[in-house]
XYZ file of C-alpha atoms in Angstrom:
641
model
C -28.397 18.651 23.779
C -30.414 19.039 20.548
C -30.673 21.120 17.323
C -27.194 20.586 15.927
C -25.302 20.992 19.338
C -27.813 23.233 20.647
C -28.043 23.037 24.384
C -32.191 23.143 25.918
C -32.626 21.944 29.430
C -35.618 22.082 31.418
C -36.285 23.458 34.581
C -36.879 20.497 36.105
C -33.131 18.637 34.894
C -31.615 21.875 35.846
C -33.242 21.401 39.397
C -32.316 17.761 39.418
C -28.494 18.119 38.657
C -27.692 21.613 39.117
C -26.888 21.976 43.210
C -24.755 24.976 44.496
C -24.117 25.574 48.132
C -25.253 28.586 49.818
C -21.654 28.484 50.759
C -20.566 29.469 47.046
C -22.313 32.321 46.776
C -21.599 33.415 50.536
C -18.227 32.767 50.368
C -17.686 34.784 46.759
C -19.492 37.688 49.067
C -16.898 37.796 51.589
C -13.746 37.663 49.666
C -14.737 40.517 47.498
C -16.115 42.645 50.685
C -13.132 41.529 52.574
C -10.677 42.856 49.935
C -12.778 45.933 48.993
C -12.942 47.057 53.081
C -9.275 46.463 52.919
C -8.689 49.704 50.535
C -11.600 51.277 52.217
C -13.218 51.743 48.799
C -17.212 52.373 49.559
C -18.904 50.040 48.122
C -22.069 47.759 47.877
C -21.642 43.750 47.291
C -24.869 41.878 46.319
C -25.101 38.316 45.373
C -27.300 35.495 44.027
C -27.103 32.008 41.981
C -28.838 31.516 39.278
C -32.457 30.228 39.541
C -33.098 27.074 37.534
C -36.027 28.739 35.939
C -33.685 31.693 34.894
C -31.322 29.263 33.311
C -33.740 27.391 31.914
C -35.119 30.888 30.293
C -31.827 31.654 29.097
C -31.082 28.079 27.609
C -34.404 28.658 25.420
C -33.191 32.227 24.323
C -29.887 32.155 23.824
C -27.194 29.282 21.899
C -25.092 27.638 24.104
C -23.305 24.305 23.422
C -19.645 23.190 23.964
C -17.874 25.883 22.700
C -20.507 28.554 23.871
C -21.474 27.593 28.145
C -23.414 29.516 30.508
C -20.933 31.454 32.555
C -22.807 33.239 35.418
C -23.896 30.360 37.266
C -23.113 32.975 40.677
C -23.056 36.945 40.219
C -21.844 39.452 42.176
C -22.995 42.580 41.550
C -20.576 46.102 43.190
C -21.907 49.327 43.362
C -19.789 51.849 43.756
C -20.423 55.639 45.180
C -17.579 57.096 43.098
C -17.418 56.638 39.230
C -13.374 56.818 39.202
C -13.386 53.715 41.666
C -14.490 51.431 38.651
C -11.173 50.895 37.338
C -9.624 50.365 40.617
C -11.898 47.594 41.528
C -11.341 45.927 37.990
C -8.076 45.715 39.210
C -8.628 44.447 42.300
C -10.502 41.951 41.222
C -8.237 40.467 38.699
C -5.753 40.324 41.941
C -8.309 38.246 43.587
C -9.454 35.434 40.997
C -8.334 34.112 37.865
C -10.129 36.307 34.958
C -11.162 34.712 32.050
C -12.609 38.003 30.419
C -14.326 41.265 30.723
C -16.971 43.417 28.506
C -18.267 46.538 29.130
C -21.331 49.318 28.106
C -20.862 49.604 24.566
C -22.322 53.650 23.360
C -22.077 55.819 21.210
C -22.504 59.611 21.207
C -26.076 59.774 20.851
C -27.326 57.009 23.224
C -26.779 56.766 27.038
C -26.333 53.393 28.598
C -25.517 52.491 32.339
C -21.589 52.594 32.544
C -20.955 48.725 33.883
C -17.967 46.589 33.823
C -19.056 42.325 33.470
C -16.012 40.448 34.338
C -16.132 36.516 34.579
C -13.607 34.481 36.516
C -13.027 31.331 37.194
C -14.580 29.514 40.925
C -11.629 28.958 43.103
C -11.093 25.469 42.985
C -12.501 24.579 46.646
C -16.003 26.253 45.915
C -16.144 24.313 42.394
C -15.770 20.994 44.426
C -18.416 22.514 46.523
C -20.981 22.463 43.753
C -22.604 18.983 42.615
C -20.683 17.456 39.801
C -23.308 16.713 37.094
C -23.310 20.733 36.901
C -20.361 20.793 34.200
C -22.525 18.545 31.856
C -25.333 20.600 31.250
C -23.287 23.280 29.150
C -22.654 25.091 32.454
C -18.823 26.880 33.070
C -17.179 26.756 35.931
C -16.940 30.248 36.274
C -19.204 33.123 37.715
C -19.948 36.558 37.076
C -19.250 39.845 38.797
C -20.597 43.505 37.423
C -19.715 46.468 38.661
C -21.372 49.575 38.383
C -21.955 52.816 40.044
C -24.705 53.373 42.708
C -26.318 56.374 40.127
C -26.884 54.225 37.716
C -28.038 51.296 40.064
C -30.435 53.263 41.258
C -32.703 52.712 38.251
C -31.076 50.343 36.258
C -33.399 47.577 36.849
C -36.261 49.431 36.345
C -34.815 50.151 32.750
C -33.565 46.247 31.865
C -36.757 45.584 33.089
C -39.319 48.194 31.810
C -37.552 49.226 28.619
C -34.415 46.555 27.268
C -37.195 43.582 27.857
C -39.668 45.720 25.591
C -37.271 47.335 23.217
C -40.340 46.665 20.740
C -42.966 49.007 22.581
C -40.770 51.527 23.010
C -40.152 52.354 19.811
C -43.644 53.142 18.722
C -43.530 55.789 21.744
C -39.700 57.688 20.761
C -40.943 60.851 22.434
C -40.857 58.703 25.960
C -37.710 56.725 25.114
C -35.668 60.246 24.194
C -37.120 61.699 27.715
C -35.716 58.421 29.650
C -32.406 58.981 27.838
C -31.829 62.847 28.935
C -32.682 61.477 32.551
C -29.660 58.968 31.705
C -27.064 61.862 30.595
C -28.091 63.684 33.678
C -27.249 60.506 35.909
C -23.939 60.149 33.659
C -23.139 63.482 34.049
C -23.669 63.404 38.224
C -21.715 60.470 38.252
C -18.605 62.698 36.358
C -19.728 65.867 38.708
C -18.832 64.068 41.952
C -16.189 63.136 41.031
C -14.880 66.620 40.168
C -16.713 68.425 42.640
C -14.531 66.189 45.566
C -11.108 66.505 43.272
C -11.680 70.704 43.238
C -12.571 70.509 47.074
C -9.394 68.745 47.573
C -7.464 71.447 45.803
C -9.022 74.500 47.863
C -8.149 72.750 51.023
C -4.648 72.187 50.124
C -4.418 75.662 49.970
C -6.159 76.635 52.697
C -3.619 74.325 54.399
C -6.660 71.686 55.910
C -4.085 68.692 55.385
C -7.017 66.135 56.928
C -9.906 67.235 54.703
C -7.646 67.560 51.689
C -6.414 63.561 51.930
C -10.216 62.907 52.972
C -11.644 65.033 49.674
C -8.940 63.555 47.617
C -8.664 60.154 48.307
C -12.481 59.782 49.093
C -12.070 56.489 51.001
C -14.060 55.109 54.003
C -11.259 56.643 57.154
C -11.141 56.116 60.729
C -12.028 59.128 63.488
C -8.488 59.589 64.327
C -7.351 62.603 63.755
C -3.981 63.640 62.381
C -0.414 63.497 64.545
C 0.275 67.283 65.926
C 3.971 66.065 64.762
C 2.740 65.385 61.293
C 0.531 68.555 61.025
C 3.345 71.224 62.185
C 5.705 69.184 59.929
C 3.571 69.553 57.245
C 2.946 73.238 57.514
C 6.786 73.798 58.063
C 7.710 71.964 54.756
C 5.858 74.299 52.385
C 8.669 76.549 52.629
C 9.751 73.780 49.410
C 8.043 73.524 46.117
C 7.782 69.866 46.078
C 6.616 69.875 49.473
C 5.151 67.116 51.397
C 1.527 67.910 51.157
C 1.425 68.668 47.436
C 3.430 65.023 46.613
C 0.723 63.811 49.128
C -2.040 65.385 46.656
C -0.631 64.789 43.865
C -0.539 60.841 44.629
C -3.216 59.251 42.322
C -5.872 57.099 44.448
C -4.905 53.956 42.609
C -1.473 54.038 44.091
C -2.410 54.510 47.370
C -5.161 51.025 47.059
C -2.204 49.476 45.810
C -0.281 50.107 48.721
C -3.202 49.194 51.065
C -3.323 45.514 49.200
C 0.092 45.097 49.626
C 0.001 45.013 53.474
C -0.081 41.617 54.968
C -2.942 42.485 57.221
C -5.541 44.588 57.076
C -4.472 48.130 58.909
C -6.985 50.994 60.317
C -7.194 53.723 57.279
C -6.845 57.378 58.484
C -5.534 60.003 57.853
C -2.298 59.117 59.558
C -1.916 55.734 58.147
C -2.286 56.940 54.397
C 0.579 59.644 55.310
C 2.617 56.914 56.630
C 2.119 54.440 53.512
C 3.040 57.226 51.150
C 6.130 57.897 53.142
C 7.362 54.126 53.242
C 6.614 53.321 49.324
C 7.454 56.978 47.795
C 8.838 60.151 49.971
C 10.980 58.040 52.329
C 11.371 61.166 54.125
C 13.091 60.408 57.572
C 11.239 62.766 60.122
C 7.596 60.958 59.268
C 9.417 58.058 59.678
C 10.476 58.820 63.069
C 7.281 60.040 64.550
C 5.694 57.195 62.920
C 7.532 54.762 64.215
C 7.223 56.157 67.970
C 3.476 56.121 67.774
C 3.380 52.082 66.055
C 0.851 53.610 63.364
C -0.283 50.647 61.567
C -1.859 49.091 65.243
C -2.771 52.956 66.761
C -6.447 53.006 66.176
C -6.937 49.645 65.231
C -10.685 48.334 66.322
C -11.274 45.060 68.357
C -11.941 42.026 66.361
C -14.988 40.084 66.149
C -13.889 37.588 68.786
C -12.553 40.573 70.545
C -16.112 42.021 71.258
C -18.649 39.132 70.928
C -20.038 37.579 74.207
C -20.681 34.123 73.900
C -23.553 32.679 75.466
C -23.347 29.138 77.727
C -23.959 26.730 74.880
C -23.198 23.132 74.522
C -19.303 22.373 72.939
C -18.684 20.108 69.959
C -16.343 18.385 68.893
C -13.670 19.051 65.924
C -10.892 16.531 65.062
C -7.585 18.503 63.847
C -5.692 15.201 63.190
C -6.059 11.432 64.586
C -4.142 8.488 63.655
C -3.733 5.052 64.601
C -0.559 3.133 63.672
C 2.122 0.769 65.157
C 5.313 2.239 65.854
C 8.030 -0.656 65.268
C 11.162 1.063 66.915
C 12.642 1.512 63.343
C 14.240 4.779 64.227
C 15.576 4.228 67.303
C 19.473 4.098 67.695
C 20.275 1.925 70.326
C 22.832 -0.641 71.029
C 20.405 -3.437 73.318
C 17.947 -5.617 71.119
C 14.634 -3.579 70.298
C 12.031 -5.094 71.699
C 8.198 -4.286 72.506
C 8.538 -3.349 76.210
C 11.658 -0.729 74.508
C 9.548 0.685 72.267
C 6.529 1.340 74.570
C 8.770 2.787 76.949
C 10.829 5.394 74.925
C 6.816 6.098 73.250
C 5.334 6.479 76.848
C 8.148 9.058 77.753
C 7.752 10.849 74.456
C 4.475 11.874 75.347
C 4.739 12.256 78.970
C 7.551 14.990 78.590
C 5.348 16.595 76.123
C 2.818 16.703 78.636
C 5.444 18.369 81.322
C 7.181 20.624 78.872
C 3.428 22.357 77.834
C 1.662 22.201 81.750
C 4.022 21.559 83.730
C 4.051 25.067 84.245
C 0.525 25.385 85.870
C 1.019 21.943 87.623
C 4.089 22.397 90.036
C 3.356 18.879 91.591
C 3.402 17.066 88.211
C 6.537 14.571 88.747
C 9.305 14.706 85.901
C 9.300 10.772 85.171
C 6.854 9.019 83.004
C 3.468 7.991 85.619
C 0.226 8.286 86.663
C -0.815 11.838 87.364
C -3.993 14.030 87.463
C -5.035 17.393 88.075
C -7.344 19.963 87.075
C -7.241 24.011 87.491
C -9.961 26.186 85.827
C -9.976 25.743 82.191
C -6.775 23.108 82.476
C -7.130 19.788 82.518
C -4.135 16.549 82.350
C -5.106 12.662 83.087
C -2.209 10.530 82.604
C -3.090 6.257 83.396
C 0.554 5.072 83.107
C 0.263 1.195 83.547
C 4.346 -0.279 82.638
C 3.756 -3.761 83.902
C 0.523 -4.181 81.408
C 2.425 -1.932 78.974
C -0.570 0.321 78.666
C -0.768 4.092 78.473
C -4.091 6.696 78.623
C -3.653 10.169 78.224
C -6.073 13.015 78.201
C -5.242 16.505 78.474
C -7.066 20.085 77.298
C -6.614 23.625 77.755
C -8.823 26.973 76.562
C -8.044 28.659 73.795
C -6.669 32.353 74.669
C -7.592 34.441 71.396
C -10.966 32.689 70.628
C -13.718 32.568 73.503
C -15.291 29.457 74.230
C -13.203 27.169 72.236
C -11.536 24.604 74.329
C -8.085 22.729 72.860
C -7.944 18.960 73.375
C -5.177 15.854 72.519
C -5.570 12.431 73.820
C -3.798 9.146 72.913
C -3.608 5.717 73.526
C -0.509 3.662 73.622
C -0.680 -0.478 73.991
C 1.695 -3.377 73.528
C -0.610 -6.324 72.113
C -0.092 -10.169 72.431
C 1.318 -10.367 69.312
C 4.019 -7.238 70.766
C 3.089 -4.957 68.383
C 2.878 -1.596 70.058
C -0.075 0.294 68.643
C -0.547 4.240 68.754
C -3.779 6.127 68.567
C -3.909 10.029 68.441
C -6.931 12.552 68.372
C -6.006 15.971 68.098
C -8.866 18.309 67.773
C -10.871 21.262 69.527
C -14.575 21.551 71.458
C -16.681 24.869 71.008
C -20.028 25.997 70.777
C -22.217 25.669 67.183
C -21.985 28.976 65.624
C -25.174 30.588 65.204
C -26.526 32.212 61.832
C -24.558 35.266 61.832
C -21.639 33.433 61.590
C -19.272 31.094 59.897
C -18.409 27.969 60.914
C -14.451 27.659 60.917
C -13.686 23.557 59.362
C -11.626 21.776 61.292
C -9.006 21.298 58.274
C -7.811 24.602 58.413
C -6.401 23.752 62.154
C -4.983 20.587 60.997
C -2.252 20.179 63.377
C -0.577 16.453 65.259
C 0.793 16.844 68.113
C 4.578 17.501 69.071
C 4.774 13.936 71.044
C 3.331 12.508 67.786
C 6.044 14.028 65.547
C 8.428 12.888 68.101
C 7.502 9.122 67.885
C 7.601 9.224 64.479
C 10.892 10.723 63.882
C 12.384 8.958 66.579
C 10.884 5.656 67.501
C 9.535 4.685 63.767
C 6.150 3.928 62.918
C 4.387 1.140 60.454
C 1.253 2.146 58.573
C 0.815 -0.364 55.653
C 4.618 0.062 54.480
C 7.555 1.925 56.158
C 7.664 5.635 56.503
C 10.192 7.505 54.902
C 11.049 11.652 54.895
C 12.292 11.957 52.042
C 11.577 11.179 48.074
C 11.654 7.732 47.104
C 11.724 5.812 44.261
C 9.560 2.457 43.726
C 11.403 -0.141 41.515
C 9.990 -2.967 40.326
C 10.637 -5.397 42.762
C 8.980 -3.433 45.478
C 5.501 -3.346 43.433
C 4.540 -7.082 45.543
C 5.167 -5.092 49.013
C 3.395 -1.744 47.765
C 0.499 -3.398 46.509
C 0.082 -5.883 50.074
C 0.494 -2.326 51.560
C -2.738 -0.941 49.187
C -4.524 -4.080 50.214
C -3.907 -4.255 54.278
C -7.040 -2.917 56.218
C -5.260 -1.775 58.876
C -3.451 0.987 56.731
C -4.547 4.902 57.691
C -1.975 6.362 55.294
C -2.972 7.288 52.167
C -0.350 6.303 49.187
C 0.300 8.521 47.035
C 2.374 7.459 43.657
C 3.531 9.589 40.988
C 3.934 7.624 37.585
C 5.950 9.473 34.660
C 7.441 8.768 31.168
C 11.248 8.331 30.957
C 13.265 10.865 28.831
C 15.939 9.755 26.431
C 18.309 9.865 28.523
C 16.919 7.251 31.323
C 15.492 10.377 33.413
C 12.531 10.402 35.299
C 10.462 13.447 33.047
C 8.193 15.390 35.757
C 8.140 18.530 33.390
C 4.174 17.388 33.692
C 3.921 18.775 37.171
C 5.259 22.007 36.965
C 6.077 23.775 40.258
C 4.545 20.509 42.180
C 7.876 19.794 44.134
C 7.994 16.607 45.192
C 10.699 16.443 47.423
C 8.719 19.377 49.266
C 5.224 17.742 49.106
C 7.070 14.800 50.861
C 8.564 16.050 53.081
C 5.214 18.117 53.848
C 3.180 14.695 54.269
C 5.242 11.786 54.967
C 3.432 11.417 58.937
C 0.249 10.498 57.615
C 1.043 9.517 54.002
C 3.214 7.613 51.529
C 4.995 8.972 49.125
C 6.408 6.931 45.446
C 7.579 8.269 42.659
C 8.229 5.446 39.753
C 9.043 4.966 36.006
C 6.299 4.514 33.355
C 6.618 0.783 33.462
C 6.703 -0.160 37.218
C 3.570 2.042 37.467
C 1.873 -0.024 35.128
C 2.278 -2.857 37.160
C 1.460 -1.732 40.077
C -2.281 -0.742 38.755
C -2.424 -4.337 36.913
C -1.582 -5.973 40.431
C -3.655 -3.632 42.533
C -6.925 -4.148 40.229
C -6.785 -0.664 39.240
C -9.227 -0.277 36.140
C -7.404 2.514 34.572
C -4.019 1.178 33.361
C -5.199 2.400 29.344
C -3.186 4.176 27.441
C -3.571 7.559 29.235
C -2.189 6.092 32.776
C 1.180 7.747 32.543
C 1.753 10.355 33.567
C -0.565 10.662 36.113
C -0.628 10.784 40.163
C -2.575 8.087 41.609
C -3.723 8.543 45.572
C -4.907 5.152 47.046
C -7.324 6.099 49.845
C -7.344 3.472 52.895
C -11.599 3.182 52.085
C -10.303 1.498 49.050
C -11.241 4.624 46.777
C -9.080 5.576 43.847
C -7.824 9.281 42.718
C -6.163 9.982 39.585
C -4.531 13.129 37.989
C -3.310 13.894 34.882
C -1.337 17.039 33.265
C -4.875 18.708 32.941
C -5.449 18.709 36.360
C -2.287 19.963 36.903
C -2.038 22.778 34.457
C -5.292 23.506 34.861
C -6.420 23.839 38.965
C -6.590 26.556 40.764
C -6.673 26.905 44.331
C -7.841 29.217 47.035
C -5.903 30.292 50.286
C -7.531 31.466 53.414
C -4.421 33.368 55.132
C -5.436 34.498 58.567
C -4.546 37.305 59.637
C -4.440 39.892 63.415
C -8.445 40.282 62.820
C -9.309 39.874 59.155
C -9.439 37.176 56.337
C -6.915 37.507 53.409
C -7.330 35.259 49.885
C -4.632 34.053 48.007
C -4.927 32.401 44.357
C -2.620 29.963 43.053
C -2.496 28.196 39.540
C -0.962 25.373 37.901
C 1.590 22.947 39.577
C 1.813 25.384 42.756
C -2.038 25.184 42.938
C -1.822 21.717 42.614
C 0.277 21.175 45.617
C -1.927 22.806 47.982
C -4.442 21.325 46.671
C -3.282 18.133 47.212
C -2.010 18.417 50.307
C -5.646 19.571 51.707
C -7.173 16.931 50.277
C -5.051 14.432 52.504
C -5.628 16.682 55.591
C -9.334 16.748 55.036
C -9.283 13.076 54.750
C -7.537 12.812 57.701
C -9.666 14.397 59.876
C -12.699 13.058 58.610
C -11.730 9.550 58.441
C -13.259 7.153 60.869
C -10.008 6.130 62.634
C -10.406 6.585 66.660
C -12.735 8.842 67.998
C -10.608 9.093 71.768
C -12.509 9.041 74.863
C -14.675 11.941 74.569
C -14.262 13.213 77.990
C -16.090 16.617 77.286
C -17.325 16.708 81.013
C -15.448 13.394 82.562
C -12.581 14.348 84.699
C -10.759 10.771 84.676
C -10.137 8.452 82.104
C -11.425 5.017 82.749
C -8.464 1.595 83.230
């Protein structure tokens, strides 16, 4: 930073601290196609990040500082075939991320200028923590850019911004030239305005010509399916124009906007024809009970529907790799179990053992006939099914390995396998890894993370709600409070090396009236988010003052002035995480929401945001985390005593 808060970088920081992913940009790419193909809209997406010599360019011509930051770190650039379309993907967009602003072509009457929308939004919060952190030092936002424009005006616009707007200077000694480039421009405008009209008047002659197909196909003017119209539809359409307001003409008169809208709304992406758009109109505007009918009969939304990628790809034979989806290792203690007889070791391995054995019956027992229905040894194998129980009682020692194939996704082979002991010392330790095996992706496509599938198994859940576990500190399902002579325990708990849970404490001020204030977290619920986490992390809420001792006693660093309120998350590495109303109000968070055969995206701000967020974060450290890696039997058919 120099000349009075003037930012300058050179190329060479900006290469040395500026890192983005090529999963930013790709992943910006897909979202915006995704939702786009969703309306059918046509469209173009291209994509880049911002070269370090670029910004470096831009830093030399242009003022940026703190209050002024470089904001198109990432564009996306749309083109767009039809000039009425522009508005409607504005407003898509804005549906899709969180908009910060938007400009736009600035004319008057006597100059043309490519029409263009800039919007800038802000990077969901998962592809921000993607990109390297000294990036939001060097006067860069954490935001990116998308323009949209219309394929006319694409066509030579970068011929112009580079040929003419880059030598505004020559130009003007040669008007004669510049005046002949701009009547090219009002013929490009005016061809953009023509199409549009020429497809709207098309739309009209075939509505009276009665062509109810090519009139929704002239009108709409979106990307549509083959399939051609219901004979049911068609002779119901021509019978209702006996009415004024008859069917066809409310169908024409629907704006194109309101039928996108509709087409977002759906929870899944649905095949767009002809029949489809008929039946949308009819279930958000003409209600009208005989479409409803046919429509019904013929399941509309899933007739014509084409076969997903994993549908119609053939996998080649390719080595399978591994993907953890949750692992722990804990001790149960038998705190949950509700028995009259002393609880002893031998009790608690036992009632374990059998928790996971009739999880094993209840999901194969179906393909194995022979398996027996009490808690042993058993093993057997059949095509892409596999179970290895080693049940040892009298050495109080249980194996288990079992796997199955995945029936939507070819290739990918489902896996769980635990270990349950007694020690000398009786305590009764539990290890769990939950995860899948498939073959690496190739470069035409992505790589799904194992977080997404995060997922313990039903015998784990069934241990810990039933038998009790130890990890650090007891676990609790529900909200609790830490008082102050708890800190001692809590902070041994922080310390132990055994401990897999991460803690997670929420420290807040105290309002007048002796309350706990959590106005700070907005929607963050955190009865919910414990109730959400509590089998493989600790949940504490506490006062303002018992929070403060608990970072003296722990060695926490940041026990200032700004430590309350804040949410602290002690990592079992040792690492530290702290949040304060900031973070809270200000994070935003991306959803992937699968779907029958197509990616949906979901933003969410503030304390909502926050929650997810959160919540991931302990799920990615989960399966990350170097706690057991199992037996990795990819090929071995026994598990060794």
């Amino acid at each position: 930073m120099n000349e009075q808060g003037r930012a300058k970088y050179t190329k060479e920081e900006l290469v040395a601290h500026v890192k983005v992913p090529a999963v930013v940009e790709k992943d910006l790419k897909r979202m915006i196609s995704d939702r786009l193909e969703q309306c059918g809209l046509y469209f173009r997406v291209f994509s880049r990040i911002k070269t370090a010599t670029s910004m470096a360019r831009k830093f030399e011509l242009k003022e940026y500082g703190e209050e002024r930051k470089l904001q198109d770190l990432v564009g996306v650039r749309i083109n767009l075939y039809f000039d009425d379309d522009m508005d409607i993907c504005k407003d898509i967009m804005e549906r899709t991320f969180d908009a910060v602003g938007w400009s736009t072509s600035q004319r008057n009457e006597d100059e043309f200028k490519p029409t263009k929308l800039n919007g800038v939004f802000r990077l969901p919060g998962y592809l921000k923590d993607e990109i390297s952190s000294d990036t939001w030092d060097m006067c860069i936002d954490d935001t990116f850019e998308i323009q949209i424009k219309t394929m006319f005006f694409e066509g030579w616009h970068e011929i112009e911004h580079d040929m003419r707007y880059k030598g505004e200077e020559l130009w003007s000694l040669f008007p004669g030239f510049s005046r002949y480039l701009n009547s090219i421009l009002a013929t490009l405008e005016l061809c953009d305005k023509s199409m549009v009209t020429l497809f709207e008047d098309l739309g009209h002659a075939l509505y009276k010509a009665g062509r109810w197909s090519d009139m929704i196909k002239s009108h709409f003017r979106l990307k549509l399916g083959d399939a051609p119209m219901y004979p049911e539809v068609e002779q119901l359409l021509n019978e209702d124009m006996s009415r004024v307001e008859n069917l066809a003409k409310r169908i024409y008169k629907t704006r194109k906007s309101f039928l996108v809208d509709q087409l977002l709304k759906r929870g899944r992406k649905i095949p767009i024809n002809v029949n489809t758009i008929v039946a949308l109109l009819n279930d958000s505007q003409f209600h009208d009970s005989r479409l409803t009918a046919i429509f019904r009969e013929r399941d509309v939304y899933n007739d014509g529907r084409e076969e997903s990628l994993a549908e119609s790809r053939h996998y080649e034979l390719r080595p399978l790799t591994r993907h953890t989806v949750f692992q722990m290792c804990t001790q149960v203690d038998g705190s949950r179990l509700k028995v009259e007889q002393p609880v002893t070791a031998d009790l608690i391995f036992e009632r374990s053992a059998d928790y996971i054995y009739r999880w094993i019956v209840r999901k194969y027992g179906i393909l194995f006939k022979d398996m027996p229905q009490e808690t042993s040894t058993y093993h057997a194998d059949v095509l892409a099914y596999h179970v290895t129980v080693n049940f040892d009682r009298e050495n109080r020692r249980m194996n288990m390995h079992v796997r199955h194939m995945d029936l939507e996704v070819g290739g990918r082979i489902w896996y769980s396998e635990a270990s349950l002991e007694a020690d000398r010392q009786d305590k009764v330790i539990l290890k769990i890894c939950n995860g899948y095996a498939e073959p690496e992706k190739d470069n035409h496509y992505t790589q799904e993370g194992a977080g997404i599938f995060f997922s313990y198994p039903g015998y784990y859940k069934s241990i810990v709600d039933n038998v009790g576990i130890f990890n650090g500190i007891d676990c609790l399902n529900r909200r609790r409070i830490l008082r102050e002579e708890q800190v001692s325990q809590l902070v041994k708990a922080i310390r132990d090396p055994e401990r897999r849970f991460p803690v997670v404490v929420i420290a807040s001020k105290e309002t007048p009236d002796g309350m706990m204030d959590e106005e700070w977290l907005c929607q963050f619920r955190v009865s919910d988010f414990t109730r959400t986490v509590w089998r493989y992390a600790h949940v504490f809420t506490c006062y303002e003052a018992v929070g403060r001792k608990l970072l003296e006693q722990s060695g926490h660093d940041g026990a200032g002035e700004d430590a309350v309120p804040q949410m602290y998350i002690f990592w079992p590495d040792g690492d530290v995480d702290s949040y304060g109303p900031e973070a809270v109000r200000n994070c935003s968070f991306g959803r992937h929401l699968e779907v029958r055969d197509a990616h949906t995206y979901d933003i969410v701000r503030g304390g909502q945001a926050f929650y997810h967020k959160i919540v991931t974060d302990l799920r990615d450290w989960n399966v990350s985390a170097d706690m057991w890696e199992g037996f990795k039997l990819e090929i071995m058919t026994e598990i060794p005593k």
